[in-house]
XYZ file of C-alpha atoms in Angstrom:
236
model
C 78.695 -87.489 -112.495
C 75.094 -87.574 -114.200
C 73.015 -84.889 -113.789
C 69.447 -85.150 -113.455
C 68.440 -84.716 -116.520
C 70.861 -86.972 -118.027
C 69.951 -89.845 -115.905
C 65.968 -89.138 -116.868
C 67.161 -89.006 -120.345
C 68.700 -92.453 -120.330
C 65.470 -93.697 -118.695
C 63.515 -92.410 -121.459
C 66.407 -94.185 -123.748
C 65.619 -97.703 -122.026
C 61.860 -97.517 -121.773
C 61.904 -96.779 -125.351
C 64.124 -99.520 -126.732
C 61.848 -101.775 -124.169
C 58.893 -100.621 -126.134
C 60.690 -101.453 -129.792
C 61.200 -105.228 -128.566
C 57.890 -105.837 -127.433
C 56.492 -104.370 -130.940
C 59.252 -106.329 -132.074
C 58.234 -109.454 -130.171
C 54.387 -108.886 -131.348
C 55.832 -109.880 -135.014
C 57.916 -112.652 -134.066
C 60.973 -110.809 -135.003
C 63.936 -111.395 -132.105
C 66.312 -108.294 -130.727
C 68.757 -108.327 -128.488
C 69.401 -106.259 -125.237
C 73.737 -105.395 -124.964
C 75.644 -103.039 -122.715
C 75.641 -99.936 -125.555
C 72.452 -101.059 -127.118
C 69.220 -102.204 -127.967
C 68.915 -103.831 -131.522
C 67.767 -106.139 -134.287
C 69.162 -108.266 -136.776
C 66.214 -107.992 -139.112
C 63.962 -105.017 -140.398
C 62.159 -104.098 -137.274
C 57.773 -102.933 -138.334
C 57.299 -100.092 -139.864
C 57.931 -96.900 -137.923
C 60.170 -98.851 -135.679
C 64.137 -98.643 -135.356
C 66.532 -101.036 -135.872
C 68.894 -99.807 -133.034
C 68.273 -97.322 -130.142
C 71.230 -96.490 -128.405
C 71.705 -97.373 -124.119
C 74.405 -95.038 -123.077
C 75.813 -92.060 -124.549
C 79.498 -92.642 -126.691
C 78.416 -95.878 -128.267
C 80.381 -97.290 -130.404
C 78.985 -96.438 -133.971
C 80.635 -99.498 -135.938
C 79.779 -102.026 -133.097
C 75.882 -100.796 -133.505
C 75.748 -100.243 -137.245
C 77.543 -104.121 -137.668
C 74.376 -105.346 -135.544
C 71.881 -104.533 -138.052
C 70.878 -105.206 -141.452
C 72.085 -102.819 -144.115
C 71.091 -104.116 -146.622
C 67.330 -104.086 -147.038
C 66.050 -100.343 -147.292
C 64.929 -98.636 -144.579
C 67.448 -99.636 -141.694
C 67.423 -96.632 -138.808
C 68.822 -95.936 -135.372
C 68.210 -93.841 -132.516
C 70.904 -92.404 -131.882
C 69.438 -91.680 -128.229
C 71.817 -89.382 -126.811
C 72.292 -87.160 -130.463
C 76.577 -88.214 -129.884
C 77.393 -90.229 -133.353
C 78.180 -89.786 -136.451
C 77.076 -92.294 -138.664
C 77.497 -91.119 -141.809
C 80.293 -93.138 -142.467
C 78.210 -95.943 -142.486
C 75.909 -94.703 -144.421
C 73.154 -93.115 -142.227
C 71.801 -89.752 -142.606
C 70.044 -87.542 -140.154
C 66.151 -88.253 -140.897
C 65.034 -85.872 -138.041
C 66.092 -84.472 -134.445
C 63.657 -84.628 -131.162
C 63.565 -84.062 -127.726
C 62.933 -87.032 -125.080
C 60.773 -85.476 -122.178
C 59.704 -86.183 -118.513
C 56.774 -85.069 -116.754
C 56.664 -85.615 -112.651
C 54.790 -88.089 -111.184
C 53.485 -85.358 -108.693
C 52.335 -82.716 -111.526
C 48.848 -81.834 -111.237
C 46.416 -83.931 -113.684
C 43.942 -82.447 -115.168
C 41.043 -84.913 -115.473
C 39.702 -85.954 -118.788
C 36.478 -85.609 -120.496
C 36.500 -88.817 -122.227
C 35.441 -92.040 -120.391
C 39.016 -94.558 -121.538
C 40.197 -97.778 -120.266
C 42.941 -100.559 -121.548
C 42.451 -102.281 -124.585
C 42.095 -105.818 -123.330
C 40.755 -107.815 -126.444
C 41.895 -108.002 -130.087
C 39.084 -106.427 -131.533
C 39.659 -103.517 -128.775
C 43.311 -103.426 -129.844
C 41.473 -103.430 -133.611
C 39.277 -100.584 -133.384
C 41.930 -98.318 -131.470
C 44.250 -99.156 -134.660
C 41.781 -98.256 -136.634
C 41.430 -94.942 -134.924
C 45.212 -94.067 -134.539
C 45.934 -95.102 -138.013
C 43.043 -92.655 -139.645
C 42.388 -94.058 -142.860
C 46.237 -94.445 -143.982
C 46.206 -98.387 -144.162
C 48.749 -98.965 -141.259
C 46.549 -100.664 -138.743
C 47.593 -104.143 -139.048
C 51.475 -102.657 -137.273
C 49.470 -103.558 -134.160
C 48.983 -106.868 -133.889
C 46.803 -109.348 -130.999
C 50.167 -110.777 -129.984
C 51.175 -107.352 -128.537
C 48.137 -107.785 -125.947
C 49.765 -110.477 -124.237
C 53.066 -108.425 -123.346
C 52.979 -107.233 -119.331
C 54.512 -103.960 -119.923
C 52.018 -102.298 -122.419
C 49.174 -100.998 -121.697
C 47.035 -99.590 -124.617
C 45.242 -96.688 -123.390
C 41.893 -96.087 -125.317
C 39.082 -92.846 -124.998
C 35.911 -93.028 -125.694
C 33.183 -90.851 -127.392
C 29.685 -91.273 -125.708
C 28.637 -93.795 -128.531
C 31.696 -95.847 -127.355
C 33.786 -94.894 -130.548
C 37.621 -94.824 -130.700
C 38.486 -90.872 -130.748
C 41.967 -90.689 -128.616
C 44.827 -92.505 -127.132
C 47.900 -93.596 -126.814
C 50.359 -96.533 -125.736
C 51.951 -96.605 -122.354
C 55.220 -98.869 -121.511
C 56.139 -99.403 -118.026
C 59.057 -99.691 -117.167
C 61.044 -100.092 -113.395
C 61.690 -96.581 -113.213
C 59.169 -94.814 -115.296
C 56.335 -95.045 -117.965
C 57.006 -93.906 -121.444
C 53.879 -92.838 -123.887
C 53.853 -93.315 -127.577
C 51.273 -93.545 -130.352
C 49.575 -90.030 -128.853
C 46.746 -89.387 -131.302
C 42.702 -87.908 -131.042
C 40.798 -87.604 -134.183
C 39.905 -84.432 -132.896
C 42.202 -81.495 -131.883
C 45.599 -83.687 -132.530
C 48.216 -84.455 -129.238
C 46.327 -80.950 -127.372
C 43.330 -82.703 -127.012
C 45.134 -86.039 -126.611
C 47.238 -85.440 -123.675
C 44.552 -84.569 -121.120
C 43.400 -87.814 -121.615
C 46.309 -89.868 -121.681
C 47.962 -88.166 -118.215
C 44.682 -88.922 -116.461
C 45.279 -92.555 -117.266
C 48.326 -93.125 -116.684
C 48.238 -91.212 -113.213
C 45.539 -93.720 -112.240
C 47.214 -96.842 -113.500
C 50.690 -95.710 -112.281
C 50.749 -92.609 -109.702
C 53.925 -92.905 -108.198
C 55.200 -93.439 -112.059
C 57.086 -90.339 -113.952
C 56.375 -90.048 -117.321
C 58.878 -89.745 -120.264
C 58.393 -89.902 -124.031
C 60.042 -88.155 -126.970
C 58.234 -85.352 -129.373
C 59.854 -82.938 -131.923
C 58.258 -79.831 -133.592
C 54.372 -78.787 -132.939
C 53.974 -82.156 -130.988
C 57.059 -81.142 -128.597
C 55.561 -77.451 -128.166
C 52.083 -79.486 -126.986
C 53.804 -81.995 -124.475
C 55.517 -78.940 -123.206
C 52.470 -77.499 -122.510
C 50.905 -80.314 -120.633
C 53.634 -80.087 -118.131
C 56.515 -82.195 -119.421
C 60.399 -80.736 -119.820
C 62.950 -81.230 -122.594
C 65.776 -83.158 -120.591
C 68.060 -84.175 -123.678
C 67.882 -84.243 -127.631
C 68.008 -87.457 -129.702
C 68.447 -87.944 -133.732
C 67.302 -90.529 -135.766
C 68.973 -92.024 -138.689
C 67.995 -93.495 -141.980
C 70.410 -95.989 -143.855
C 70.791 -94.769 -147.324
């Protein structure tokens, strides 16, 4: 039988292979939902998997066979940390924790005003912000405005600049957040923020994500839980 925190786990598993096909979609690059996993036949953006994983004890041929190989730079999450891939030529390229935070834990509200990115030059200048000067910006692309499920949450300085945010992904059972960044004080002065939005755009709504290292230790101080580890890993 699955425990709690298994079941929240493979939540967390779902939303997040949701969120890789709509970044997915927002390039025009297909991916297909199956019983063991989510995945894609062709070099997913950058920062982006290949595979993520659906249940635990998938079958590591089935999901390596679904991707491509042979460009550099194939990777799966391996969602429920259960494979071993190194026979097919995978190595682990780091380990993280997915997390949940309850619906019903107390929000602290934010400074910041924020509101969704509805526009593409919105969606433009929060890019701008997230990617802080490293010439990634373009990974987020108009197209991604017009998917139902995403919801790009952006704060505000009192000039009306960019300086925090984050992506939410809704799912049936839960909201996943990704893309947590402030150009000030890092995922600590992020997370305020980003809880007080999503509690207002979703309240009944727990939230789940995945961190690893410092940002884990910060999620974990705004009130989310570890509920099972992941690994993800790099063809090559």
């Amino acid at each position: 039988m699955m425990t709690p925190k298994q079941f929240l786990a493979q939540c967390a598993a779902r939303n997040n292979a949701e969120w890789c096909a709509a970044m997915s979609r927002s390039h025009d690059l297909a991916s297909e939902f199956e019983a063991q996993a989510w995945a894609a036949p062709t070099r997913t953006p950058l920062y982006y998997p290949d595979a993520v994983t659906l249940i635990p004890g998938a079958d590591p041929v089935a999901l390596a066979a679904r991707i491509d190989t042979a460009v550099p730079g194939a990777s799966i999450k391996d969602s429920f940390a259960d494979l071993d891939l190194t026979e097919a030529g995978f190595q682990v390229l780091f380990e993280a924790q997915w997390i949940h935070r309850p619906a019903s834990a107390p929000i602290i509200p934010s400074g910041p005003a924020w509101h969704v990115a509805g526009d593409p030059d919105e969606l433009r200048a929060w890019a701008l912000a997230w990617d802080d000067g490293e010439g990634n910006a373009g990974l987020f692309r108009p197209e991604l405005l017009d998917d139902p499920a995403t919801f790009v949450l952006a704060g505000h300085s009192s000039g009306g600049r960019v300086i925090a945010g984050a992506v939410a992904s809704r799912s049936d059972q839960v909201v996943g957040i990704s893309n947590v960044f402030a150009l000030d004080g890092g995922p600590e002065a992020a997370w305020p923020l980003v809880l007080d939005a999503v509690h207002r755009l979703f309240p009944t709504l727990p939230v789940v994500g995945y961190e690893h290292g410092d940002d884990l230790a910060a999620a974990v101080r705004h009130g989310f839980e570890p509920v099972g580890p992941l690994r993800i890993w790099l063809h090559g």
